[in-house]
Amino acid sequence: MPEDVKRPYRSPLRAEAAQRTRAVIREAAAELFADRGYVSTTVKDIAAAAGVAVRTVHAAYPGGKAEIFHRALDVAIGGDDEPVAVIDRPEVREALTEPDRLLTVLARRGAALHARAGGLLRACAESAGADGEMRELDDLGARMMAGTMRTMAESLRAHGLLAVPVEEAADVLFTLGSPAVHDLLVRRRGWTTDRYADWLERALRLLLTDTCPDGAR
């Protein structure tokens, strides 16, 4: 009976502590992956950066380095710990019913997503040639993004805003909103996140629709 009385009190504390440890490990690993790349980062490196023992890392993430990377990328893309895909986020779902806002939301959310996850996405792409799991993850990410952009294009077409074929629109959305283009403009050319978002919205409106912001033409 004493054990039954203590369990409801102790279990939440242990769960909260474990969650904090997982977050610390995940955040430390994300920085290392972005700075050094996936292949060059070891579990020992992650443990040292997180200030925990290697066995603690393995206990928190039994799947090892690959599991840590997957989780870090999921959180960076979503912006939180909620297991909700970008296309299912409330703001995006609402924008799909108000297509005049869709490209604005897409550009702003895309810029914020790349600001959070750009380093991890780059690490994934760069390591795809040397690591099978990263290659699969990179391919999966590309397929998921292509599907999301197809949904966006179809929404624009359904509301009569699309000036090009839906297949072309989906490919333009996929290409201009890609991590590679963001990386070129922001990391290599020094653009701010806001400048990138403004440019992306103008470019998409010019290429895909019959509407564009004032001064875009």
Coordinates of C-alpha atoms in Angstrom, one line a residue:
M1 CA 0.0 0.0 0.0
P2 CA 2.8 2.6 0.8
E3 CA 4.2 2.0 -2.7
D4 CA 0.7 2.5 -4.2
V5 CA 0.4 5.8 -2.4
K6 CA 3.9 7.0 -3.5
R7 CA 3.6 6.0 -7.1
P8 CA 1.3 8.7 -8.4
Y9 CA 3.6 11.4 -6.8
R10 CA 6.9 10.0 -7.9
S11 CA 6.0 8.9 -11.4
P12 CA 5.2 12.3 -12.8
L13 CA 8.4 13.7 -11.4
R14 CA 10.5 11.0 -13.0
A15 CA 8.6 11.4 -16.3
E16 CA 9.2 15.2 -16.2
A17 CA 12.9 14.7 -15.4
A18 CA 13.3 12.2 -18.2
Q19 CA 11.6 14.6 -20.6
R20 CA 13.9 17.4 -19.6
T21 CA 16.9 15.1 -20.1
R22 CA 15.7 14.1 -23.6
A23 CA 15.2 17.8 -24.5
V24 CA 18.7 18.7 -23.3
I25 CA 20.3 15.9 -25.3
R26 CA 18.2 16.7 -28.4
E27 CA 19.1 20.4 -28.3
A28 CA 22.8 19.7 -27.8
A29 CA 22.8 17.2 -30.6
A30 CA 20.9 19.5 -33.0
E31 CA 23.7 22.1 -32.6
L32 CA 26.4 19.6 -33.2
F33 CA 24.6 18.1 -36.3
A34 CA 24.2 21.6 -37.8
D35 CA 27.8 22.6 -37.1
R36 CA 29.7 19.4 -37.7
G37 CA 27.3 17.3 -39.8
Y38 CA 25.6 14.0 -39.0
V39 CA 28.4 11.6 -39.9
S40 CA 31.1 13.5 -37.9
T41 CA 29.0 13.7 -34.7
T42 CA 29.2 10.8 -32.3
V43 CA 27.1 9.8 -29.4
K44 CA 30.1 10.6 -27.2
D45 CA 30.2 14.1 -28.6
I46 CA 26.5 14.5 -27.9
A47 CA 26.8 13.3 -24.3
A48 CA 29.7 15.7 -23.7
A49 CA 27.8 18.7 -25.1
A50 CA 24.7 17.8 -23.1
G51 CA 26.6 17.3 -19.9
V52 CA 25.4 13.7 -19.4
A53 CA 26.9 10.3 -19.5
V54 CA 26.9 8.3 -22.7
R55 CA 24.7 5.6 -21.0
T56 CA 22.2 8.4 -20.3
V57 CA 22.0 9.2 -24.0
H58 CA 21.4 5.6 -24.9
A59 CA 18.8 5.3 -22.2
A60 CA 17.0 8.4 -23.4
Y61 CA 17.3 7.4 -27.1
P62 CA 17.6 3.6 -27.5
G63 CA 17.7 4.1 -31.3
G64 CA 21.0 6.0 -30.9
K65 CA 22.2 8.9 -33.0
A66 CA 19.7 8.3 -35.8
E67 CA 16.8 8.5 -33.4
I68 CA 18.1 11.7 -31.9
F69 CA 18.5 13.3 -35.3
H70 CA 15.0 12.3 -36.3
R71 CA 13.5 13.7 -33.1
A72 CA 15.6 16.9 -33.4
L73 CA 14.4 17.4 -37.0
D74 CA 10.8 16.8 -36.1
V75 CA 10.9 19.4 -33.4
A76 CA 12.7 21.9 -35.5
I77 CA 10.3 21.5 -38.4
G78 CA 7.2 21.7 -36.2
G79 CA 8.5 24.3 -33.8
D80 CA 7.3 22.4 -30.8
D81 CA 7.0 18.8 -29.4
E82 CA 3.5 18.2 -30.8
P83 CA 3.4 15.4 -33.4
V84 CA 1.5 17.4 -35.9
A85 CA 2.5 17.7 -39.6
V86 CA 3.0 21.1 -41.1
I87 CA 0.0 20.7 -43.4
D88 CA -2.2 19.9 -40.4
R89 CA -1.2 22.9 -38.3
P90 CA -4.2 25.2 -37.6
E91 CA -2.8 28.2 -39.4
V92 CA -2.1 26.2 -42.5
R93 CA -5.5 24.5 -42.5
E94 CA -7.2 27.9 -42.1
A95 CA -5.1 29.3 -44.9
L96 CA -6.2 26.5 -47.2
T97 CA -9.8 27.8 -46.8
E98 CA -8.7 31.4 -47.5
P99 CA -6.3 31.1 -50.4
D100 CA -5.7 34.8 -50.7
R101 CA -3.7 34.3 -47.5
L102 CA -2.1 31.0 -48.5
L103 CA 1.0 32.3 -50.1
T104 CA 1.6 34.8 -47.3
V105 CA 1.3 32.0 -44.7
L106 CA 3.4 29.6 -46.8
A107 CA 6.2 32.2 -47.2
R108 CA 6.2 33.2 -43.5
R109 CA 6.0 29.7 -42.1
G110 CA 8.6 28.5 -44.6
A111 CA 11.0 31.2 -43.6
A112 CA 10.5 30.4 -39.9
L113 CA 10.8 26.7 -40.5
H114 CA 14.1 27.1 -42.4
A115 CA 15.4 29.4 -39.7
R116 CA 14.8 26.6 -37.1
A117 CA 15.6 23.5 -39.2
G118 CA 17.9 24.7 -42.0
G119 CA 21.1 23.4 -40.3
L120 CA 19.6 20.0 -39.7
L121 CA 18.1 19.8 -43.2
R122 CA 21.5 20.7 -44.7
A123 CA 23.2 18.1 -42.5
C124 CA 20.7 15.5 -43.7
A125 CA 21.2 16.3 -47.4
E126 CA 25.0 16.4 -47.0
S127 CA 25.2 13.1 -45.3
A128 CA 22.8 11.2 -47.6
G129 CA 25.6 10.0 -49.8
A130 CA 27.4 8.4 -46.9
D131 CA 24.7 7.2 -44.6
G132 CA 21.7 5.0 -45.6
E133 CA 19.4 6.2 -42.9
M134 CA 20.0 9.8 -43.8
R135 CA 19.5 9.1 -47.4
E136 CA 16.1 7.5 -46.6
L137 CA 15.2 10.5 -44.4
D138 CA 16.2 13.0 -47.1
D139 CA 14.1 11.1 -49.7
L140 CA 11.2 10.9 -47.3
G141 CA 11.4 14.6 -46.5
A142 CA 11.4 15.5 -50.2
R143 CA 8.4 13.3 -50.9
M144 CA 6.5 14.8 -48.0
M145 CA 7.3 18.4 -49.0
A146 CA 6.3 17.6 -52.6
G147 CA 2.9 16.3 -51.3
T148 CA 2.4 19.4 -49.2
M149 CA 3.2 21.7 -52.1
R150 CA 0.8 19.8 -54.3
T151 CA -1.9 20.3 -51.7
M152 CA -1.1 24.1 -51.7
A153 CA -1.3 24.2 -55.5
E154 CA -4.6 22.4 -55.6
S155 CA -6.1 24.8 -53.1
L156 CA -5.0 27.8 -55.2
R157 CA -6.5 26.1 -58.3
A158 CA -9.7 25.2 -56.6
H159 CA -10.3 28.9 -55.7
G160 CA -9.4 30.2 -59.2
L161 CA -6.2 31.9 -58.2
L162 CA -3.7 29.7 -60.2
A163 CA -2.5 31.0 -63.5
V164 CA -0.4 28.0 -64.4
P165 CA -1.0 24.2 -64.5
V166 CA -1.2 22.7 -61.0
E167 CA 1.8 20.4 -61.7
E168 CA 3.9 23.4 -62.6
A169 CA 2.7 25.3 -59.5
A170 CA 3.5 22.4 -57.2
D171 CA 7.1 22.1 -58.7
V172 CA 7.6 25.9 -58.3
L173 CA 6.4 25.8 -54.7
F174 CA 8.7 22.8 -54.1
T175 CA 11.7 24.5 -55.6
L176 CA 11.5 28.1 -54.4
G177 CA 10.5 26.9 -50.9
S178 CA 13.3 24.4 -50.7
P179 CA 16.0 24.3 -48.0
A180 CA 18.6 24.7 -50.8
V181 CA 17.2 28.1 -52.0
H182 CA 16.9 29.4 -48.4
D183 CA 20.4 28.3 -47.7
L184 CA 21.7 30.1 -50.8
L185 CA 20.0 33.4 -50.0
V186 CA 20.2 33.5 -46.2
R187 CA 23.3 31.6 -45.3
R188 CA 25.5 32.4 -48.3
R189 CA 24.1 35.8 -49.4
G190 CA 23.3 37.1 -46.0
W191 CA 19.6 37.8 -46.4
T192 CA 17.5 38.2 -43.3
T193 CA 14.6 35.9 -42.6
D194 CA 12.1 38.7 -43.3
R195 CA 13.7 39.6 -46.6
Y196 CA 13.7 36.0 -47.7
A197 CA 10.0 35.7 -46.7
D198 CA 9.0 38.9 -48.6
W199 CA 10.9 37.7 -51.6
L200 CA 9.4 34.3 -51.6
E201 CA 5.9 35.6 -51.4
R202 CA 6.4 38.1 -54.2
A203 CA 8.1 35.5 -56.4
L204 CA 5.3 32.9 -55.9
R205 CA 2.6 35.4 -56.6
L206 CA 4.3 36.6 -59.8
L207 CA 5.0 33.0 -61.0
L208 CA 1.8 31.3 -60.0
T209 CA -1.1 33.7 -59.7
D210 CA -2.8 36.6 -61.4
T211 CA -2.3 38.7 -58.2
C212 CA 0.8 40.3 -56.7
P213 CA 1.6 42.8 -54.0
D214 CA 1.8 46.5 -54.9
G215 CA 5.1 47.3 -56.5
A216 CA 5.9 43.7 -57.4
R217 CA 5.7 44.3 -61.1

